[in-house]
Coordinates of C-alpha atoms in Angstrom, one line a residue:
M1 CA -25.7 -28.5 -4.6
V2 CA -25.0 -28.7 -8.4
C3 CA -27.4 -30.7 -10.5
C4 CA -26.8 -31.4 -14.1
V5 CA -28.5 -33.5 -16.8
G6 CA -25.7 -35.5 -18.4
P7 CA -22.1 -34.5 -18.7
V8 CA -20.9 -30.9 -19.0
A9 CA -18.7 -30.5 -22.0
P10 CA -15.4 -28.7 -21.4
G11 CA -15.5 -25.3 -23.0
S12 CA -19.3 -25.1 -23.2
V13 CA -21.3 -22.3 -21.7
S14 CA -22.6 -24.7 -19.1
H15 CA -19.0 -25.6 -18.1
L16 CA -18.0 -22.0 -17.9
L17 CA -21.0 -21.0 -15.9
L18 CA -20.3 -23.9 -13.5
L19 CA -16.7 -22.7 -13.1
L20 CA -18.0 -19.2 -12.3
R21 CA -20.5 -20.6 -9.8
V22 CA -17.8 -22.6 -8.2
T23 CA -15.8 -19.4 -7.6
T24 CA -18.7 -17.8 -5.9
E25 CA -19.9 -20.7 -3.7
P26 CA -17.2 -21.7 -1.3
S27 CA -18.7 -25.1 -0.7
L28 CA -18.2 -26.0 -4.3
Y29 CA -14.6 -25.0 -4.6
K30 CA -11.7 -27.4 -4.2
P31 CA -8.2 -26.7 -5.6
P32 CA -7.6 -28.9 -8.6
P33 CA -5.7 -32.1 -7.7
F34 CA -2.2 -32.6 -9.0
P35 CA -1.6 -35.8 -11.0
R36 CA 0.8 -38.4 -9.5
Q37 CA 3.4 -40.5 -11.1
A38 CA 3.7 -44.2 -10.5
G39 CA 4.6 -44.9 -6.9
G40 CA 2.4 -42.0 -5.6
K41 CA 4.9 -39.1 -6.1
K42 CA 3.7 -35.7 -7.3
V43 CA 4.7 -34.7 -10.8
G44 CA 7.4 -32.1 -11.1
E45 CA 6.6 -28.4 -11.3
R46 CA 6.7 -28.3 -15.1
E47 CA 4.5 -31.4 -15.5
K48 CA 2.1 -30.0 -12.9
G49 CA 1.8 -26.8 -15.0
N50 CA 1.3 -28.8 -18.2
H51 CA -1.4 -30.8 -16.6
R52 CA -3.2 -27.7 -15.6
M53 CA -2.9 -26.3 -19.1
R54 CA -5.3 -29.0 -20.3
G55 CA -9.1 -28.6 -20.5
L56 CA -9.6 -25.2 -22.1
G57 CA -5.8 -25.2 -22.4
Q58 CA -5.4 -21.4 -21.9
L59 CA -4.5 -19.3 -18.9
F60 CA -5.1 -15.8 -17.7
L61 CA -3.3 -14.0 -14.8
P62 CA -5.6 -14.1 -11.8
I63 CA -8.0 -11.4 -11.3
F64 CA -6.8 -11.3 -7.7
F65 CA -3.4 -9.9 -8.8
T66 CA -4.8 -7.1 -10.9
L67 CA -7.4 -6.1 -8.4
V68 CA -4.9 -5.8 -5.7
L69 CA -3.5 -3.0 -7.7
I70 CA -7.0 -1.8 -8.5
V71 CA -8.1 -1.7 -4.9
H72 CA -5.2 0.7 -4.1
L73 CA -6.1 3.0 -7.0
K74 CA -9.7 3.0 -5.6
D75 CA -8.4 4.0 -2.1
T76 CA -5.8 6.6 -3.2
M77 CA -8.3 8.4 -5.4
S78 CA -10.7 8.8 -2.5
S79 CA -10.8 12.4 -1.5
A80 CA -13.0 14.2 0.9
L81 CA -16.0 16.2 -0.3
P82 CA -16.1 19.9 0.5
G83 CA -17.9 20.6 3.7
S84 CA -17.5 19.8 7.4
A85 CA -15.0 17.5 8.9
H86 CA -17.6 14.8 9.3
Q87 CA -18.5 14.5 5.6
T88 CA -17.5 11.3 4.0
E89 CA -15.5 10.5 1.0
P90 CA -17.3 10.5 -2.4
P91 CA -18.2 7.0 -3.5
L92 CA -16.8 5.5 -6.6
T93 CA -19.1 6.0 -9.6
S94 CA -20.0 3.1 -11.9
G95 CA -17.6 4.6 -14.4
S96 CA -14.9 4.4 -11.9
H97 CA -15.6 0.7 -11.3
Q98 CA -15.4 0.1 -15.0
G99 CA -12.1 2.0 -15.1
L100 CA -10.7 -0.3 -12.4
A101 CA -11.5 -3.4 -14.4
C102 CA -10.1 -1.8 -17.5
I103 CA -6.7 -0.9 -16.2
G104 CA -6.3 -4.3 -14.5
C105 CA -7.0 -6.0 -17.9
V106 CA -4.6 -3.7 -19.8
L107 CA -1.8 -4.2 -17.3
V108 CA -2.1 -7.9 -17.2
T109 CA -2.5 -8.3 -21.0
S110 CA 0.6 -6.1 -21.5
V111 CA 2.7 -8.3 -19.2
I112 CA 1.6 -11.4 -21.1
E113 CA 2.4 -9.9 -24.5
Q114 CA 5.8 -8.9 -23.3
L115 CA 6.6 -12.3 -21.8
A116 CA 5.7 -13.9 -25.1
Q117 CA 7.9 -11.4 -26.9
L118 CA 10.8 -11.6 -24.5
H119 CA 10.9 -15.4 -24.5
N120 CA 10.0 -15.8 -28.2
S121 CA 7.1 -18.0 -27.1
T122 CA 3.4 -18.4 -27.9
A123 CA 0.8 -16.5 -25.9
K124 CA -0.2 -19.8 -24.3
A125 CA 3.3 -20.5 -23.1
A126 CA 3.6 -17.0 -21.8
L127 CA 0.4 -17.5 -19.8
E128 CA 1.7 -20.7 -18.4
R129 CA 5.0 -19.1 -17.4
L130 CA 3.2 -16.2 -15.7
C131 CA 0.9 -18.4 -13.6
N132 CA 3.9 -20.6 -12.6
Y133 CA 5.5 -17.5 -11.1
I134 CA 2.5 -16.9 -8.8
P135 CA 3.0 -18.4 -5.2
E136 CA 0.8 -21.2 -4.1
K137 CA 0.4 -19.7 -0.7
L138 CA -3.1 -18.6 0.1
H139 CA -4.3 -20.5 -3.0
F140 CA -3.1 -17.7 -5.3
Q141 CA -1.8 -20.1 -7.9
D142 CA -4.9 -22.2 -7.8
I143 CA -7.0 -19.1 -8.4
C144 CA -4.8 -18.2 -11.3
Y145 CA -5.5 -21.4 -13.1
L146 CA -9.2 -21.3 -12.2
V147 CA -9.8 -17.8 -13.6
A148 CA -7.7 -18.7 -16.6
E149 CA -10.2 -21.3 -17.6
I150 CA -12.7 -18.6 -18.1
Y151 CA -10.9 -15.8 -20.0
G152 CA -7.9 -17.6 -21.4
P153 CA -9.2 -18.7 -24.8
E154 CA -10.5 -15.3 -26.0
L155 CA -7.4 -13.6 -24.7
V156 CA -5.0 -15.9 -26.6
K157 CA -7.1 -15.7 -29.7
L158 CA -6.9 -11.9 -29.8
M159 CA -3.2 -11.9 -29.0
E160 CA -2.6 -14.3 -31.9
H161 CA -4.1 -11.7 -34.2
K162 CA -1.6 -9.1 -32.9
M163 CA -4.2 -7.0 -31.0
N164 CA -2.6 -4.7 -28.4
A165 CA -3.8 -4.6 -24.8
D166 CA -6.2 -1.7 -25.3
V167 CA -7.9 -3.4 -28.1
V168 CA -8.0 -6.8 -26.3
C169 CA -9.6 -5.3 -23.2
H170 CA -12.2 -3.2 -25.0
S171 CA -13.2 -6.2 -27.2
M172 CA -13.5 -8.4 -24.1
K173 CA -15.8 -5.8 -22.5
L174 CA -13.4 -5.2 -19.6
C175 CA -12.9 -1.7 -20.9
K176 CA -16.1 0.2 -21.8
Q177 CA -16.7 3.5 -23.4
D178 CA -19.4 5.6 -21.8
A179 CA -21.7 7.7 -24.0
G180 CA -20.1 11.0 -24.9
Q181 CA -16.7 9.9 -23.5
P182 CA -13.5 9.3 -25.4
L183 CA -12.2 5.8 -26.1
C184 CA -9.6 5.4 -23.4
H185 CA -6.2 3.8 -24.3
L186 CA -2.8 3.5 -22.8
Y187 CA -0.8 2.6 -25.9
P188 CA -0.5 4.6 -29.2
P189 CA -3.3 3.6 -31.5
P190 CA -2.6 0.7 -34.0
K191 CA -1.7 1.7 -37.6
L192 CA -5.2 0.9 -38.9
G193 CA -6.7 3.1 -36.1
L194 CA -8.1 2.3 -32.7
N195 CA -11.7 2.1 -33.8
A196 CA -10.9 -0.1 -36.9
A197 CA -8.8 -2.4 -34.8
L198 CA -11.6 -2.7 -32.2
R199 CA -14.1 -3.6 -34.9
K200 CA -11.8 -6.3 -36.2
A201 CA -11.3 -7.7 -32.7
R202 CA -15.0 -7.8 -32.0
R203 CA -15.5 -9.8 -35.1
I204 CA -12.9 -12.3 -33.9
V205 CA -14.7 -12.9 -30.6
R206 CA -18.3 -12.2 -31.7
N207 CA -19.3 -15.8 -31.3
S208 CA -17.6 -16.2 -27.9
E209 CA -19.9 -18.0 -25.5
V210 CA -17.7 -16.9 -22.7
L211 CA -18.1 -13.1 -23.3
K212 CA -21.9 -13.6 -23.8
S213 CA -22.4 -15.6 -20.7
I214 CA -19.9 -14.6 -18.0
T215 CA -20.1 -11.5 -15.9
V216 CA -16.8 -10.0 -14.9
F217 CA -15.8 -10.6 -11.3
S218 CA -16.6 -7.5 -9.3
S219 CA -14.2 -8.4 -6.6
V220 CA -11.3 -10.7 -5.9
C221 CA -13.0 -11.4 -2.6
K222 CA -15.7 -13.5 -4.3
L223 CA -13.1 -16.2 -4.9
P224 CA -13.7 -18.8 -2.2
P225 CA -10.1 -19.3 -1.1
L226 CA -9.8 -15.6 -0.4
V227 CA -13.2 -15.0 1.2
K228 CA -12.1 -15.4 4.8
L229 CA -8.8 -13.7 4.2
C230 CA -10.7 -10.7 2.6
E231 CA -12.9 -10.6 5.6
K232 CA -9.9 -10.2 7.8
I233 CA -8.4 -7.5 5.5
K234 CA -11.7 -5.6 5.4
Y235 CA -11.9 -5.7 9.2
A236 CA -8.3 -4.4 9.5
I237 CA -8.9 -1.6 6.9
K238 CA -12.2 -0.5 8.3
N239 CA -11.0 -0.4 12.0
Q240 CA -7.3 0.2 11.4
L241 CA -6.7 -2.3 14.1
P242 CA -4.9 -5.7 14.2
F243 CA -7.1 -8.5 13.1
E244 CA -5.1 -11.0 15.3
D245 CA -5.4 -9.3 18.7
F246 CA -6.4 -11.9 21.3
D247 CA -6.4 -9.6 24.3
G248 CA -7.9 -6.5 22.7
D249 CA -5.1 -4.1 23.6
K250 CA -4.7 -2.9 19.9
F251 CA -1.4 -4.7 19.5
S252 CA -0.6 -8.0 17.9
A253 CA 2.0 -10.8 17.7
F254 CA 1.1 -11.3 14.0
P255 CA 2.9 -9.2 11.4
T256 CA 0.4 -8.3 8.7
L257 CA -3.4 -7.5 8.8
R258 CA -2.5 -4.3 10.7
G259 CA -0.3 -6.3 13.1
Y260 CA 3.3 -5.6 14.3
H261 CA 4.4 -4.3 10.9
W262 CA 2.1 -1.3 11.8
R263 CA 2.6 -1.0 15.5
G264 CA 5.0 -2.5 18.0
R265 CA 4.8 -6.3 18.6
D266 CA 2.7 -7.4 21.6
C267 CA 4.9 -9.5 23.9
N268 CA 1.9 -11.0 25.8
E269 CA -1.3 -11.7 23.8
G270 CA -3.0 -13.1 26.9
N271 CA -2.9 -9.9 28.9
A272 CA -4.4 -6.6 27.8
T273 CA -2.3 -4.6 30.3
V274 CA 0.9 -5.6 28.6
Y275 CA 1.7 -3.7 25.4
P276 CA 4.4 -1.4 23.9
G277 CA 4.5 2.2 25.2
R278 CA 3.0 1.8 28.7
R279 CA 4.7 2.8 31.9
P280 CA 6.2 -0.3 33.5
H281 CA 4.2 -2.1 36.2
D282 CA 6.3 -2.4 39.4
W283 CA 9.4 -1.6 37.3
D284 CA 9.0 -4.9 35.4
V285 CA 10.5 -6.9 38.3
E286 CA 8.7 -10.2 37.3
S287 CA 7.8 -9.7 33.6
D288 CA 8.1 -7.3 30.7
T289 CA 4.9 -5.2 30.9
N290 CA 5.9 -2.6 28.2
C291 CA 7.4 -5.0 25.7
N292 CA 10.7 -3.1 25.4
G293 CA 12.7 -6.3 26.3
I294 CA 14.0 -4.9 29.6
W295 CA 12.9 -6.6 32.8
G296 CA 14.0 -8.5 35.9
V297 CA 16.4 -7.6 38.7
D298 CA 20.1 -7.0 38.7
P299 CA 21.5 -9.8 40.9
K300 CA 24.4 -7.6 41.9
D301 CA 22.4 -4.9 43.7
G302 CA 18.8 -6.1 43.6
I303 CA 17.7 -3.0 41.5
P304 CA 15.2 -3.7 38.7
Y305 CA 16.7 -3.2 35.3
E306 CA 13.8 -1.1 34.1
H307 CA 14.3 1.2 37.1
K308 CA 18.1 1.3 36.7
F309 CA 18.2 1.9 32.9
C310 CA 14.9 3.7 32.1
K311 CA 13.9 5.8 35.1
G312 CA 14.3 9.4 34.1
A313 CA 15.2 8.5 30.6
E314 CA 12.3 10.4 29.1
S315 CA 10.9 7.4 27.2
K316 CA 8.5 8.1 24.5
G317 CA 7.0 6.6 21.4
I318 CA 6.4 7.5 17.7
I319 CA 2.9 7.7 16.3
L320 CA 2.2 8.5 12.6
L321 CA -1.2 9.8 11.5
G322 CA -1.0 9.6 7.7
D323 CA -1.9 8.6 4.2
S324 CA -0.6 6.1 1.7
A325 CA 2.8 7.8 1.6
G326 CA 3.1 7.3 5.4
A327 CA 1.9 3.7 5.1
H328 CA 4.5 3.4 2.4
F329 CA 2.5 2.2 -0.6
H330 CA 4.6 0.3 -3.1
I331 CA 4.0 -2.0 -6.1
P332 CA 7.3 -3.7 -7.0
P333 CA 8.1 -2.7 -10.6
E334 CA 9.4 -6.2 -11.2
W335 CA 5.8 -7.4 -11.1
M336 CA 5.3 -5.5 -14.4
T337 CA 8.7 -5.9 -16.0
A338 CA 8.8 -9.1 -18.0
A339 CA 12.6 -9.2 -18.1
Q340 CA 12.8 -9.4 -14.3
M341 CA 9.9 -11.7 -13.5
S342 CA 10.6 -14.9 -11.6
V343 CA 9.2 -17.0 -8.8
Q344 CA 11.3 -15.0 -6.4
V345 CA 10.0 -11.7 -7.6
F346 CA 6.4 -12.7 -6.7
S347 CA 7.3 -14.4 -3.4
D348 CA 6.2 -11.3 -1.4
L349 CA 2.8 -11.1 -3.0
P350 CA 1.0 -12.8 0.0
L351 CA 2.7 -10.4 2.4
A352 CA 1.9 -7.4 0.2
F353 CA -1.8 -8.5 -0.2
T354 CA -2.3 -8.8 3.6
N355 CA -0.6 -5.4 4.1
E356 CA -2.9 -3.5 1.7
L357 CA 0.1 -3.1 -0.7
D358 CA 1.7 -1.0 2.0
W359 CA 5.2 -1.6 3.5
P360 CA 5.1 0.3 6.9
Q361 CA 7.9 -1.9 8.2
F362 CA 10.3 0.0 5.9
S363 CA 8.6 3.5 6.2
G364 CA 10.3 6.7 7.1
I365 CA 8.5 7.3 10.4
T366 CA 7.9 3.8 11.8
G367 CA 10.2 1.5 9.7
F368 CA 12.3 -1.1 11.6
L369 CA 13.3 -3.8 9.1
N370 CA 16.0 -3.6 6.5
S371 CA 14.4 -2.8 3.2
T372 CA 13.8 -5.6 0.7
I373 CA 12.2 -3.2 -1.9
G374 CA 15.2 -1.2 -2.8
G375 CA 17.1 1.6 -1.1
W376 CA 17.6 1.3 2.7
T377 CA 15.6 1.9 5.8
E378 CA 15.9 5.0 8.0
S379 CA 13.1 6.1 10.3
L380 CA 12.2 8.5 13.0
Y381 CA 11.5 5.4 15.2
L382 CA 14.9 3.9 14.6
Y383 CA 16.6 7.2 15.4
L384 CA 14.7 7.6 18.6
R385 CA 15.3 4.0 19.6
R386 CA 19.1 4.4 19.1
R387 CA 19.0 7.5 21.3
N388 CA 17.2 5.6 24.0
L389 CA 16.8 1.8 23.9
C390 CA 14.1 2.0 26.4
N391 CA 11.9 3.1 23.5
H392 CA 12.1 -0.3 21.9
R393 CA 8.9 -1.3 20.0
D394 CA 7.1 1.9 20.9
F395 CA 5.6 2.9 17.5
Q396 CA 2.3 3.1 15.8
N397 CA 1.7 3.7 12.1
I398 CA -2.0 4.8 11.9
S399 CA -2.1 5.6 8.1
K400 CA -4.3 4.5 5.3
N401 CA -4.4 4.7 1.5
G402 CA -6.5 7.7 0.8
G403 CA -6.0 9.4 4.1
S404 CA -6.8 13.1 4.2
S405 CA -7.7 15.7 6.8
H406 CA -11.4 14.7 6.4
N407 CA -11.1 11.1 7.3
L408 CA -8.2 11.2 9.7
L409 CA -10.4 11.8 12.7
D410 CA -12.1 8.4 12.2
L411 CA -8.6 6.9 11.6
M412 CA -7.4 8.3 14.9
K413 CA -9.9 6.2 16.9
S414 CA -7.5 3.3 16.5
L415 CA -4.9 5.2 18.5
A416 CA -3.6 3.1 21.4
R417 CA -2.4 5.6 24.0
D418 CA -3.7 6.0 27.5
H419 CA -3.2 9.5 28.9
V420 CA -2.5 8.2 32.4
L421 CA -0.9 4.8 32.0
D422 CA 1.3 5.3 29.0
N423 CA 4.5 7.2 28.1
P424 CA 4.3 10.5 26.1
A425 CA 4.5 10.3 22.3
I426 CA 5.8 12.2 19.3
V427 CA 2.9 12.4 16.9
I428 CA 3.5 13.2 13.2
Y429 CA 0.4 14.5 11.4
S430 CA 1.2 14.0 7.8
V431 CA -1.4 13.9 5.0
I432 CA 0.7 15.3 2.2
G433 CA -1.5 15.2 -0.8
N434 CA -5.1 13.9 -0.6
D435 CA -6.6 17.2 0.4
V436 CA -5.6 18.4 -3.0
C437 CA -5.7 15.1 -5.0
N438 CA -8.8 13.4 -6.3
G439 CA -9.8 11.6 -9.5
R440 CA -12.8 13.7 -10.3
P441 CA -13.1 15.4 -13.7
D442 CA -14.0 18.6 -11.8
T443 CA -11.1 18.1 -9.5
V444 CA -10.9 21.7 -8.2
A445 CA -14.3 21.5 -6.7
Y446 CA -13.3 18.6 -4.6
M447 CA -10.1 20.1 -3.2
T448 CA -10.1 20.9 0.5
T449 CA -10.4 24.6 1.2
P450 CA -8.3 26.4 3.8
K451 CA -11.4 26.9 6.0
Q452 CA -12.2 23.2 5.9
M453 CA -8.5 22.3 6.6
H454 CA -8.5 24.5 9.7
S455 CA -11.7 22.9 11.0
N456 CA -10.5 19.3 10.3
V457 CA -7.1 19.7 11.8
M458 CA -8.3 21.5 14.9
E459 CA -10.8 18.8 15.6
A460 CA -8.1 16.2 15.2
L461 CA -5.8 18.1 17.6
Q462 CA -8.5 18.4 20.2
Y463 CA -9.0 14.6 20.0
L464 CA -5.3 14.1 20.6
D465 CA -5.3 16.6 23.5
S466 CA -7.8 14.4 25.3
H467 CA -6.0 11.1 24.6
L468 CA -2.2 11.8 24.7
P469 CA -0.2 11.7 27.9
K470 CA 1.0 15.0 29.1
G471 CA 4.5 15.9 27.8
S472 CA 3.7 14.7 24.3
H473 CA 4.6 16.5 21.1
V474 CA 2.9 17.0 17.7
I475 CA 4.5 17.8 14.4
L476 CA 2.3 19.1 11.6
M477 CA 3.8 18.2 8.2
G478 CA 3.1 20.5 5.3
L479 CA 1.7 19.2 1.9
V480 CA 4.1 18.3 -0.9
D481 CA 4.3 20.3 -4.1
G482 CA 3.2 17.5 -6.5
G483 CA 4.1 19.5 -9.6
F484 CA 7.3 17.6 -9.1
L485 CA 5.7 14.5 -10.6
W486 CA 5.0 15.9 -14.1
D487 CA 8.2 17.9 -14.2
H488 CA 10.4 14.8 -13.7
L489 CA 8.4 11.9 -15.1
H490 CA 6.1 12.9 -17.9
N491 CA 8.5 12.1 -20.7
R492 CA 10.1 9.0 -19.1
Y493 CA 9.1 5.4 -19.8
H494 CA 6.9 3.5 -17.4
P495 CA 8.0 0.0 -16.5
L496 CA 5.3 -1.3 -18.9
G497 CA 6.9 0.8 -21.6
Q498 CA 10.6 -0.1 -21.0
L499 CA 10.7 -3.1 -23.4
N500 CA 9.3 -1.4 -26.4
K501 CA 9.6 2.2 -25.5
D502 CA 5.8 2.7 -26.0
V503 CA 4.4 3.9 -22.6
T504 CA 5.4 7.1 -20.9
Y505 CA 4.1 8.5 -17.7
K506 CA 2.3 11.2 -19.7
Q507 CA 0.3 8.4 -21.4
L508 CA -0.3 6.6 -18.0
Y509 CA -1.6 9.8 -16.4
S510 CA -3.9 10.5 -19.4
F511 CA -5.2 6.9 -19.3
L512 CA -6.0 7.1 -15.6
S513 CA -7.7 10.4 -16.0
C514 CA -9.7 9.2 -19.0
L515 CA -10.9 6.2 -16.9
R516 CA -11.7 8.6 -14.0
I517 CA -9.5 6.7 -11.6
S518 CA -6.5 9.1 -11.4
P519 CA -5.0 9.4 -7.9
C520 CA -4.5 13.1 -8.6
N521 CA -6.0 14.9 -11.5
G522 CA -4.6 18.1 -10.3
W523 CA -0.9 17.2 -10.6
M524 CA -1.0 14.1 -12.9
S525 CA -2.1 16.3 -15.8
S526 CA -0.7 17.9 -18.9
N527 CA -2.6 21.1 -18.0
E528 CA 0.0 23.4 -16.6
T529 CA -2.6 25.8 -15.3
L530 CA -4.3 23.1 -13.3
R531 CA -1.0 21.8 -12.0
N532 CA -0.1 25.3 -10.8
F533 CA -3.5 25.7 -9.2
A534 CA -3.1 22.4 -7.3
S535 CA 0.4 23.5 -6.0
E536 CA -1.0 26.9 -4.9
R537 CA -3.9 25.2 -3.0
A538 CA -1.3 22.8 -1.4
L539 CA 0.7 25.9 -0.3
Q540 CA -2.5 27.5 1.2
L541 CA -3.3 24.4 3.2
S542 CA 0.3 24.1 4.4
N543 CA 0.0 27.7 5.6
V544 CA -3.1 26.8 7.6
L545 CA -1.0 24.1 9.4
K546 CA 1.8 26.5 10.0
E547 CA -0.5 29.1 11.5
I548 CA -2.1 26.5 13.8
A549 CA 1.3 25.5 15.1
R550 CA 2.2 29.1 15.7
S551 CA -0.9 30.3 17.4
E552 CA -2.7 27.3 19.1
K553 CA -1.9 25.9 22.6
F554 CA -2.8 22.5 24.0
A555 CA -2.7 20.9 27.5
S556 CA -1.2 17.5 26.6
F557 CA 1.4 18.5 24.0
D558 CA 3.3 21.3 22.4
I559 CA 3.0 21.6 18.6
F560 CA 5.5 22.3 15.7
Y561 CA 5.3 22.7 12.0
M562 CA 7.6 21.5 9.2
D563 CA 7.4 22.0 5.5
F564 CA 7.5 18.7 3.6
P565 CA 11.3 18.5 2.8
L566 CA 11.1 17.7 -0.9
K567 CA 13.8 20.1 -2.0
K568 CA 16.2 18.9 0.6
I569 CA 15.5 15.3 -0.2
V570 CA 16.3 16.0 -3.9
E571 CA 19.4 17.9 -2.9
E572 CA 20.6 15.0 -0.6
W573 CA 20.0 12.5 -3.4
R574 CA 21.8 14.5 -6.0
N575 CA 24.8 14.8 -3.6
L576 CA 24.8 11.0 -3.6
G577 CA 24.9 10.9 -7.4
G578 CA 21.2 10.3 -8.0
E579 CA 18.6 12.0 -10.2
A580 CA 15.3 13.5 -9.0
W581 CA 13.0 11.1 -11.0
Q582 CA 14.5 8.2 -9.1
L583 CA 12.7 9.3 -5.9
I584 CA 9.2 8.5 -7.2
E585 CA 7.5 5.1 -7.1
P586 CA 8.0 3.8 -10.7
V587 CA 4.7 1.8 -11.0
D588 CA 2.2 4.4 -9.8
G589 CA 4.3 7.5 -10.7
F590 CA 2.8 9.2 -7.6
H591 CA 4.3 8.2 -4.2
P592 CA 7.7 8.9 -2.7
N593 CA 9.8 5.7 -2.9
Q594 CA 12.0 3.9 -0.4
I595 CA 15.0 6.2 -1.1
A596 CA 12.9 9.4 -0.7
T597 CA 11.3 8.0 2.5
A598 CA 14.7 7.2 4.1
L599 CA 16.2 10.6 3.2
G600 CA 13.1 12.3 4.5
A601 CA 13.5 10.6 7.8
R602 CA 17.1 11.7 8.1
I603 CA 16.1 15.3 7.4
L604 CA 13.3 15.3 9.9
W605 CA 15.5 13.8 12.6
Q606 CA 18.2 16.4 12.0
K607 CA 15.7 19.2 12.2
A608 CA 14.3 17.9 15.5
L609 CA 17.8 17.3 16.9
H610 CA 18.9 20.9 16.2
E611 CA 15.7 22.9 16.5
W612 CA 13.5 20.9 18.9
P613 CA 15.8 18.8 21.1
Q614 CA 13.4 18.9 24.0
M615 CA 11.1 16.8 21.9
L616 CA 13.5 13.9 21.6
G617 CA 14.6 13.5 25.2
K618 CA 18.2 13.0 26.3
E619 CA 20.5 10.2 25.0
N620 CA 20.3 7.2 27.4
P621 CA 23.8 6.7 29.0
F622 CA 22.8 3.1 29.7
N623 CA 22.3 2.0 26.1
S624 CA 25.5 0.0 26.0
Q625 CA 24.6 -1.9 29.2
I626 CA 21.1 -2.6 27.9
E627 CA 22.5 -4.0 24.7
A628 CA 25.1 -6.1 26.7
I629 CA 22.4 -7.7 28.9
F630 CA 19.4 -7.8 26.7
R631 CA 21.0 -8.1 23.2
D632 CA 18.3 -7.2 20.6
Q633 CA 15.7 -6.9 23.4
G634 CA 13.6 -9.7 21.9
G635 CA 13.7 -8.2 18.4
H636 CA 10.8 -6.6 16.7

């Protein structure tokens, strides 16, 4: 219950505190009503936006949007502590949390400045334009306007005085300088100097009731419209299982929140014995028990289709145990490129939010949909499915942002494979960087040692040996040489720097390191000695994997090793007329992008086909008949 004595004046401290309280108490929040014209019709989109611009009259891009990016940076910087396989990841320090708020503010302020510049408009108009791009789905646009009421006035005031994003965010206390630490900045310092500009900016906002009275949101999930959604996302992230799974079989008929974008779609949510990858019950005479779309009896001879087409076909599934590269982390560069922004550009924001900013449906191991984020889709699953259509929907992407050899064992507990009831599987163990990468200033101390790597991987393999059906296969993928990042990106412009040629990846890497939130201080560094050390450690860890594959034997699976095929990916891309830098995600400057992922899948398939054909099973001679009778087998 809210009790006030007299009216609350718009723009007053009481008004702002009430707004903040409304955002943290779900019972008080209601999306602002839209005005209606005579006759009861809603006003047009522009009028609706203009109406919402009243009150304080200023807007700020929603904290939810920036923190979506921030949450990923938090996850990808997570790296295991030295020690046993059971040790947990180091928690974020208070400085790290401050760094997350800082980069979010700088990114958003930069976009607003560039929209105003590009469209020759005021900061107020640029703010309105930006919020109008945000989709209404999941109340995202409502939250945009709500949060704008709090921060908008001071932001616009500073921008009108030509303060750059670094100065704006430091003066608004969203960026903070710890004692004894440098003043972190993304852009080149202003002509009068960074400290002088900051003093001037602080004088401009020194009487701000907002900055005196409002505490920065610590989490997007405190905003009421997203509370329940965030609970679902947290559940999915914590358990690595579908949130919408009504029969508890670890498969779902819902796409995101770890649903069928991550593992094959459940074709019967009311029966826990029906799921992708199981051996068919009674040859699926009456129903499709393994969700591959093949069931029933051929009326010509009375033989079940599953028996006729799939018996002896050596059916098997694909399982990925991986990190953010395997989950296929991606932030669309259009989200940060003012010249490309539109309503359409942000239409996938709800999907991305509920998939943890990952796009496993396009990934190189388990992807199955045509890419909508550039490039094209090729995946080990699609190759194996084309070889044998009985493998339809049999895939699991068990990856997470920040995955490493230390935390993969917990991640593996979400594996859905019964060693008796289910078909064998090809498991790809691929954590290509986080055992070397972390955001710690003393980054070397937090890199996994070869001894730790051996212990962690052996424990994971022993777990697999007790859970996988006999006849399965495991591929250990080596670590990438991340020195590639600096070599090909450091002097190129980041999407934020494209318009004014003022932000390079070298600056971005330095900024992230200064804020203590770098995904990889070892490789995203101007220190060549440090970069070389990180590459050497990655090679040592890869050699551990190679030796395990050479010397160890397991009852349920045979085991293989493969170097991460970075050189071959680059070679393939150059043969297609591309350049090496085009293979890296442009926003984070860290992950392999859609093109690299697709080419990597092609190289992995060719290696398996020529060197390990026993792993793949034979080509199904009945594929054409399956396609003729069952078409797309119910789709994905």
